[in-house]
Amino acid sequence: MLRLAPPGFERFLQSPQFVATFGGGEANVAVAIAGFGGQSRYCTFLPANNPIVDAFAGELRRFGVEPHIVRSKGRFGIYFVEPGANQRPSKVVYDREGSAIALAKPGDMNWDDALSGAAWFHTTGITPALSQSAAGLAVEAVQAAKAKGAIVSVDLNYRKNLWKYGKAAKEVMPSLVKSTDFVIANEEDVQTALGLQAKVDVHSGELDRNEYRNLAETVLNAYPNLKGIAITLRESYSASRNGWSACYHDGKDFLLSRRYDITHIVDRVGGGDCFGAGLIFGLMNLPTSQDALEFAVAASCLKHSIPGDFNRFTRDEVEGLLKGGGSGRVQR
Amino acid sequence: MLRLAPPGFERFLQSPQFVATFGGGEANVAVAIAGFGGQSRYCTFLPANNPIVDAFAGELRRFGVEPHIVRSKGRFGIYFVEPGANQRPSKVVYDREGSAIALAKPGDMNWDDALSGAAWFHTTGITPALSQSAAGLAVEAVQAAKAKGAIVSVDLNYRKNLWKYGKAAKEVMPSLVKSTDFVIANEEDVQTALGLQAKVDVHSGELDRNEYRNLAETVLNAYPNLKGIAITLRESYSASRNGWSACYHDGKDFLLSRRYDITHIVDRVGGGDCFGAGLIFGLMNLPTSQDALEFAVAASCLKHSIPGDFNRFTRDEVEGLLKGGGSGRVQR
Amino acid sequence: MLRLAPPGFERFLQSPQFVATFGGGEANVAVAIAGFGGQSRYCTFLPANNPIVDAFAGELRRFGVEPHIVRSKGRFGIYFVEPGANQRPSKVVYDREGSAIALAKPGDMNWDDALSGAAWFHTTGITPALSQSAAGLAVEAVQAAKAKGAIVSVDLNYRKNLWKYGKAAKEVMPSLVKSTDFVIANEEDVQTALGLQAKVDVHSGELDRNEYRNLAETVLNAYPNLKGIAITLRESYSASRNGWSACYHDGKDFLLSRRYDITHIVDRVGGGDCFGAGLIFGLMNLPTSQDALEFAVAASCLKHSIPGDFNRFTRDEVEGLLKGGGSGRVQR
Amino acid sequence: MLRLAPPGFERFLQSPQFVATFGGGEANVAVAIAGFGGQSRYCTFLPANNPIVDAFAGELRRFGVEPHIVRSKGRFGIYFVEPGANQRPSKVVYDREGSAIALAKPGDMNWDDALSGAAWFHTTGITPALSQSAAGLAVEAVQAAKAKGAIVSVDLNYRKNLWKYGKAAKEVMPSLVKSTDFVIANEEDVQTALGLQAKVDVHSGELDRNEYRNLAETVLNAYPNLKGIAITLRESYSASRNGWSACYHDGKDFLLSRRYDITHIVDRVGGGDCFGAGLIFGLMNLPTSQDALEFAVAASCLKHSIPGDFNRFTRDEVEGLLKGGGSGRVQR
Amino acid sequence: MLRLAPPGFERFLQSPQFVATFGGGEANVAVAIAGFGGQSRYCTFLPANNPIVDAFAGELRRFGVEPHIVRSKGRFGIYFVEPGANQRPSKVVYDREGSAIALAKPGDMNWDDALSGAAWFHTTGITPALSQSAAGLAVEAVQAAKAKGAIVSVDLNYRKNLWKYGKAAKEVMPSLVKSTDFVIANEEDVQTALGLQAKVDVHSGELDRNEYRNLAETVLNAYPNLKGIAITLRESYSASRNGWSACYHDGKDFLLSRRYDITHIVDRVGGGDCFGAGLIFGLMNLPTSQDALEFAVAASCLKHSIPGDFNRFTRDEVEGLLKGGGSGRVQR
Amino acid sequence: MLRLAPPGFERFLQSPQFVATFGGGEANVAVAIAGFGGQSRYCTFLPANNPIVDAFAGELRRFGVEPHIVRSKGRFGIYFVEPGANQRPSKVVYDREGSAIALAKPGDMNWDDALSGAAWFHTTGITPALSQSAAGLAVEAVQAAKAKGAIVSVDLNYRKNLWKYGKAAKEVMPSLVKSTDFVIANEEDVQTALGLQAKVDVHSGELDRNEYRNLAETVLNAYPNLKGIAITLRESYSASRNGWSACYHDGKDFLLSRRYDITHIVDRVGGGDCFGAGLIFGLMNLPTSQDALEFAVAASCLKHSIPGDFNRFTRDEVEGLLKGGGSGRVQR
């Protein structure tokens, strides 16, 4: 997706300029994993003969992601984002109608090629939100990945402005989660995408961490196929300051991460995707689930300090935060 | 339409930035006429609850154009443009699929309101290129305007990348031109939009002005309802240098304008629209057809010296060029 | 007025660039009211044949404000502003000597035209600060508005660097307030513009809200013509963080607003004007004085989160803050 | 003077941004001479307690010019400039009313200090255009310089938008020229500032060089005190392309310089000042008048290739153009 | 190499900003070939633990080039470039002392890895200019490539400011050319790098194409191992306008390309490298030598129309120029 | 040194742009002292024929610093800095290998010229970190200054990434400190540069001020030649928020400054240098050591609110903070 944002803290078109980068849930995960040193491939549908799409593919390569792009009919999705400050929330305006991915349908992707050599497959709740056919495609993808022996993870990623084709998220997402090994979510996702209740007030800023254990166990009980669920805990004091932590439940143990006070948010969009990437990378490469969880939270904490959807931190830098205290002393 | 262009002479996304302005054939005409001191109203369909659209409406008001916008389903059209230089042509990438105007259909606009008080109605060949329903809407508009006693003009404006819904321009445009008083075109438009032949090599840079009389008369003969036809003569030496002039035929006289050598083009997009605006303004406000033609050519010549689709010159400034010689002496 | 500011947190001309926008007390109020959905007209004196002035008029139109500009002799006022950070205060340098408004005098404005159809007239203490003749003009305006049956409000807006023509604010402002229905002020304004004492330390950051009731009543007692007075309460911890609230006294009740902790100020200039606009809009359109007060404070709180003098929030957005908690969750 | 220009080839405030630099006839000359390696001092009146003025003084020091600034009442002059292109002329809007230099009067400058050690004094026709008192100051300056044995030069520099205080240039300038050794002018200056006729069409682009000999001799005959007169020959084909040369008459010989075809003008403002600086520097440092003339023309030719009023070329670079052919081969 | 350029046509640090991209002879060639659709690998030495170097590697990947980087001691080379205009030449300031490539020596690169699968090896005269050890490395590289059966080409690329370690180019380059199949050069390179004379005045702008046949044959006779030599013909009218063509001699036929008049140069740096890339790509993929030559000239012609060292045109776009006439008509 | 930083909070080359300013320990001190109204001269070695160096010299002059530059062999040092935010630390990448100052050696500077008229000489621990010869030069400088009767101060300024030529800081710095009157340091500098222990956890954010007295006395006891030592106390909560204060010991009294909570750091690089400048200026111009200490801390506190290495505050502005409370009220 093309991401268009006004410069600084301006509102849309206050100046005749957009900062033009790329983003989108799955792409953000792929970029972050490559940045940590992992291998990643990004599979999607995009229109042919479009230099903006070509630039997107180049950008993926730049980060070390292998683009696996089926050129098909439809548009290249766009989203506009106005980063917030203080009491003013960030605002996202989607322009994804008629995008190539929304028009794609089951059977359009050759999964043997797309998944060749893949040990892990990750998707999000954004694809099934776009259209009936995209939802079918997502289910097909998850099932194909399972069939090929890949581990599967899904970030529920509920976006209320996207579910417009006549189905509610909770009518569709369960079929995806049933073929999944790991679920990533925030407390709102669980309620809206899976129809399971959490006693959490998402607007209070103060979170009761114990409620999260119950929420995680509710999901694990409902979907016994799951090997683990991670839930991010964003305490939103304002658009400029969030508390940031997460918990993880592997069916046996409930783990809580260190909590970061992010006091001067530069850009929070993509933070959740970076968490997902960190978790996947960590579960594949680090000794324990706690290590994976801490890596994921630290990586996504750092993401908040740079503009753009994409994470731009190496494994060394994330581990630097884990070892140090985030005191921000100049490195020279 | 939102217009997105890279800064300077960069290619798309060479820097992560777009210069973000607005444009589009009819909007450009409305803005230019208001800039000359005329009154203009811009009637269209645009999506609701969209801050980018709100910014567009504000921009029209800034130029003194009255926005008459029906909020309806569909997207806000976008176009990407990469201004060329030397042998490198400017490149336009349309992203207009599913736009509100493309989805609009006959009956969706209350023409009594839209045309209230209008003495002149102008449209272009871009609207009928978008969809079958938009073509129907364009015909409806022209007929409604005629019925209300307004003068009607059409800029043929052929865009080969737009006609994709199954009809060719020459199957559709004649029905529009049949209810029209004035046609504006370039030599290519006449051939592709009306299916009439001109013996002109559009790539040679050198134009035989006499051929244009024949071409104009061919059109006037084919459409006896026409009161006049104006044809712009762009001699394209390179993306940076064009010769620029026009001719006008009112059924009796064939008039040729002064020719301008535009040696350092800043932005030629919108030049033709500015010509149309100048002609309409001139025909309504100036003593003779020759005055109108010269005004139109001078105004559009000046348009080439500033970035963006929109003309930003006053009547005084255009007349300054007509009186002076374009020697570019500092005004201080 | 033209507003020139360095980019980011730079000092003047650290880079050879100014961010160039428009502002000024009354213009800011007019723009904000139009943004909320009200109708507003901006009456002033500005020089003719000046493209910078023309751009200002266009900008007003863009926001939906009707410019009512008398073209007269004199300059277009300019102000330079260096937005502060942390312990560094924002710095304003005025360049308003010889401006058209400063040279204007009673009799120069046709108030029948200017006030045609006006239900409310608002002015500020900045105009009478500019010159003896401008002070006379302000008094004339207020009296004309009263005579025509409009409600009148005055924002005292004391600016110590402006009162230079030989009179102190407290020699002039009382004559204005005597013909006024509503006064808007901060605690410093009351003391310097009206010569009435408040026991408030404006630099402490901590404000004793009870003192404000006394201050409001002192003013209401001194000017029995007043129907109400609103006082903004800015607790200035630093250039980057302010507490922001206000109180309102209608002669009977003393109302206190919700308080906002604005922790990452983007631009506080124009905040007070946005408060005034919100109050006027609220008193005209909302059920109760408390509603008006809360609307005004919330609107001006939001203003601090964007650059430039002008408010750029709709009524819906302001009410969104009033209904929500300012937690800044992404809207998507 | 502060110089405010829109970015690129935009019109004023097309974007909310000004490129903010400094300029003005005499300052431009001082900067250019320091750039060539000469010593220069810039004497003027400017307001106190103004950080924009402080930035100007710093900028002069950066170029090696010694600022000799009397802090006095009044404003800091501003000018807005919109660089032209093609048939669109550059446009200058002055905002100099009430500037400190306009308010200064004879006796306000201590010429013993200001001229201490000066071998050459240069002024222009801009100062006497500002006000009666500034005209008096200019005459005083020239006479003081002559009395102290300095060589005196005057650039006639006629600006029709400045002479507004009731006198015509030709009523004032002759008194200046009577105490001058060298006059610098263009053909228009001679006519309007001295009231002497030249048979030259300044808008034709084509110049008859022989007419210039007559023009020069007319001036030298009218002012026998003059040791020489230089006249620049700007052939203005468009705002983007000028021919550029000059002639010089020392009372005996009439010298013509090499002519440069400046085909892609970046910024022509300040070009004439750079010529003046080059001539003064050349007359003081180079073997012959022809050398001085060629140096002046080459330096000012180069000035056209960079933005801003100020010359930024060293003596070596100017001599590089004189020795080479201006073929523009990369230096690496 | 990091390339730092001032924005627009400013001189160095006129604004506190550099446009920061990457470039360098061999990298430019690799990028252009990948852009045409070829496969390319870029082999070099660069310092470890340097985020600027990491960004360079990412940029190569973005263009589809495979970076083959040996991390070693030394700096990352930098060059500053000030693009010229009119009579003002572009200026390059090298900051390459102590770069990793300059410190590298024969034996430091594992050529089996570096050249694995390579059908063609290309290098330039810049590497041997940096240091004695780099010269040794270049000779080693060429010999290793020949030994592995790759075709070898060398762009002589003489840079007088680089040869500083005690040897002249003509003492070193012949040993390189002796193991080479194809030489690319301009007329100055041949003289300075190989010590062979050409009767061409490089500053005249007018080139005698027949002299080039003699020059080419002189080289082919001196180095009978050569299969072909290409010489670019740059007619430098000014920094803004060049004639651009080339010739090619394969030992039998002397071919001349079409000539392009590049009238509004945006950035000519990298133009020669793009020619080399086009020639290599063409010799490998197109039917005839004439096709390869025309492709190379057209590609490098287009390169002059965009900023930065890197070519950003596809094979389709180059062939578009070859088929069309470079008339620069908008593509829409 | 040239300082290259990405715009805003981007990572290196996220956009193809660097903010390009100048900096470096000693230059920063010289600029700040000139800004306070003192006289300062900056003595160093820099390469000849380098326009970047010329721009640096101009920038020093702009601030009123007298450049005393010996043009010699070697490069112009560069450093890249990525300003941090939140938990992300600022990152400095040095590119100083082979700089002119690193290649300079004892005897290369004529100290009679360099120190002519100097009352105070200041240097830092950065110069001796660069090379063996630079360390010798630093010792020579300090001894020459002492011999001429100047007061000498040294800022220990330990940079671990610079000490690479084979000696540890604590082997070199003591010889410098032995000829010094005043030492400026932070707690880490004392330990690493002088090998003396402090019981302070530099990463905790919380500082025990009493430990600093012991640390200061340890240094004063070890170097009885010292007249005073100042230690800055930076409490690093994050890259965005620091506590900032300092202490000073003159051999008798231990003084603690006011503490500033810098909650929204714009740029902390150069803060320590500004402290040093404030202390030197204060010790030379203010009544008491406490005054000097408070001046130094307030000045460097303000430095954190603007981008770039250089302080840009006047003595009046620093004293404004000392008198006020840093509440950041707008000055207008």
PDB file of C-alpha atoms in Angstrom, chain E residues 120-198:
ATOM      1  CA  TRP E 120      30.872 -10.115 -18.191  1.00  0.00           C
ATOM      2  CA  PHE E 121      33.172  -8.127 -15.923  1.00  0.00           C
ATOM      3  CA  HIS E 122      33.321  -4.357 -16.051  1.00  0.00           C
ATOM      4  CA  THR E 123      35.596  -1.945 -14.249  1.00  0.00           C
ATOM      5  CA  THR E 124      36.719   1.649 -14.704  1.00  0.00           C
ATOM      6  CA  GLY E 125      39.774   3.832 -14.543  1.00  0.00           C
ATOM      7  CA  ILE E 126      38.679   5.252 -11.234  1.00  0.00           C
ATOM      8  CA  THR E 127      39.775   2.315  -9.101  1.00  0.00           C
ATOM      9  CA  PRO E 128      43.389   2.320 -10.299  1.00  0.00           C
ATOM     10  CA  ALA E 129      43.454   6.097  -9.731  1.00  0.00           C
ATOM     11  CA  LEU E 130      42.929   5.746  -6.003  1.00  0.00           C
ATOM     12  CA  SER E 131      46.128   4.048  -4.840  1.00  0.00           C
ATOM     13  CA  GLN E 132      48.919   1.736  -5.886  1.00  0.00           C
ATOM     14  CA  SER E 133      47.242  -1.172  -4.155  1.00  0.00           C
ATOM     15  CA  ALA E 134      43.871  -0.455  -5.740  1.00  0.00           C
ATOM     16  CA  ALA E 135      45.564  -0.353  -9.137  1.00  0.00           C
ATOM     17  CA  GLY E 136      47.038  -3.763  -8.413  1.00  0.00           C
ATOM     18  CA  LEU E 137      43.633  -4.997  -7.389  1.00  0.00           C
ATOM     19  CA  ALA E 138      42.089  -3.751 -10.614  1.00  0.00           C
ATOM     20  CA  VAL E 139      44.655  -5.571 -12.713  1.00  0.00           C
ATOM     21  CA  GLU E 140      44.122  -8.702 -10.643  1.00  0.00           C
ATOM     22  CA  ALA E 141      40.386  -8.442 -11.150  1.00  0.00           C
ATOM     23  CA  VAL E 142      40.595  -8.091 -14.884  1.00  0.00           C
ATOM     24  CA  GLN E 143      42.975 -11.009 -15.162  1.00  0.00           C
ATOM     25  CA  ALA E 144      40.837 -13.189 -12.912  1.00  0.00           C
ATOM     26  CA  ALA E 145      37.790 -12.405 -14.996  1.00  0.00           C
ATOM     27  CA  LYS E 146      39.589 -13.245 -18.221  1.00  0.00           C
ATOM     28  CA  ALA E 147      40.836 -16.466 -16.693  1.00  0.00           C
ATOM     29  CA  LYS E 148      37.289 -17.450 -15.806  1.00  0.00           C
ATOM     30  CA  GLY E 149      36.100 -16.809 -19.345  1.00  0.00           C
ATOM     31  CA  ALA E 150      34.187 -13.630 -18.702  1.00  0.00           C
ATOM     32  CA  ILE E 151      34.150 -10.836 -21.228  1.00  0.00           C
ATOM     33  CA  VAL E 152      35.933  -7.809 -19.803  1.00  0.00           C
ATOM     34  CA  SER E 153      35.233  -4.137 -20.377  1.00  0.00           C
ATOM     35  CA  VAL E 154      36.951  -1.050 -19.011  1.00  0.00           C
ATOM     36  CA  ASP E 155      35.707   2.509 -18.972  1.00  0.00           C
ATOM     37  CA  LEU E 156      38.861   4.615 -18.976  1.00  0.00           C
ATOM     38  CA  ASN E 157      37.141   7.385 -16.963  1.00  0.00           C
ATOM     39  CA  TYR E 158      40.051   9.735 -16.375  1.00  0.00           C
ATOM     40  CA  ARG E 159      39.733  11.955 -13.279  1.00  0.00           C
ATOM     41  CA  LYS E 160      42.671  14.298 -12.918  1.00  0.00           C
ATOM     42  CA  ASN E 161      41.961  15.108  -9.258  1.00  0.00           C
ATOM     43  CA  LEU E 162      42.272  11.461  -8.262  1.00  0.00           C
ATOM     44  CA  TRP E 163      45.657  10.369  -9.623  1.00  0.00           C
ATOM     45  CA  LYS E 164      47.719  11.479  -6.639  1.00  0.00           C
ATOM     46  CA  TYR E 165      49.728   8.525  -5.413  1.00  0.00           C
ATOM     47  CA  GLY E 166      52.699   9.070  -7.675  1.00  0.00           C
ATOM     48  CA  LYS E 167      51.820   7.352 -10.911  1.00  0.00           C
ATOM     49  CA  ALA E 168      50.243   8.875 -13.992  1.00  0.00           C
ATOM     50  CA  ALA E 169      47.201   7.234 -15.525  1.00  0.00           C
ATOM     51  CA  LYS E 170      49.110   6.389 -18.655  1.00  0.00           C
ATOM     52  CA  GLU E 171      51.630   4.399 -16.629  1.00  0.00           C
ATOM     53  CA  VAL E 172      48.881   2.217 -15.193  1.00  0.00           C
ATOM     54  CA  MET E 173      45.907   1.995 -17.495  1.00  0.00           C
ATOM     55  CA  PRO E 174      47.636   0.220 -20.378  1.00  0.00           C
ATOM     56  CA  SER E 175      48.205  -2.835 -18.212  1.00  0.00           C
ATOM     57  CA  LEU E 176      44.466  -2.955 -17.609  1.00  0.00           C
ATOM     58  CA  VAL E 177      43.539  -2.449 -21.214  1.00  0.00           C
ATOM     59  CA  LYS E 178      45.815  -5.291 -22.253  1.00  0.00           C
ATOM     60  CA  SER E 179      43.494  -7.792 -20.590  1.00  0.00           C
ATOM     61  CA  THR E 180      40.341  -6.163 -21.798  1.00  0.00           C
ATOM     62  CA  ASP E 181      37.868  -6.937 -24.569  1.00  0.00           C
ATOM     63  CA  PHE E 182      36.010  -3.647 -24.805  1.00  0.00           C
ATOM     64  CA  VAL E 183      37.099  -0.128 -24.013  1.00  0.00           C
ATOM     65  CA  ILE E 184      34.716   2.714 -23.322  1.00  0.00           C
ATOM     66  CA  ALA E 185      36.078   6.245 -23.292  1.00  0.00           C
ATOM     67  CA  ASN E 186      35.705   9.815 -24.263  1.00  0.00           C
ATOM     68  CA  GLU E 187      38.273  11.603 -26.353  1.00  0.00           C
ATOM     69  CA  GLU E 188      40.014  13.083 -23.325  1.00  0.00           C
ATOM     70  CA  ASP E 189      40.305   9.700 -21.616  1.00  0.00           C
ATOM     71  CA  VAL E 190      42.102   8.215 -24.571  1.00  0.00           C
ATOM     72  CA  GLN E 191      44.700  10.922 -24.507  1.00  0.00           C
ATOM     73  CA  THR E 192      45.315  11.097 -20.783  1.00  0.00           C
ATOM     74  CA  ALA E 193      44.755   7.492 -19.787  1.00  0.00           C
ATOM     75  CA  LEU E 194      46.426   5.789 -22.704  1.00  0.00           C
ATOM     76  CA  GLY E 195      48.751   8.525 -23.904  1.00  0.00           C
ATOM     77  CA  LEU E 196      47.342   8.406 -27.409  1.00  0.00           C
ATOM     78  CA  GLN E 197      46.598  11.641 -29.253  1.00  0.00           C
ATOM     79  CA  ALA E 198      43.271  12.806 -30.635  1.00  0.00           C
TER      80      ALA E 198
END
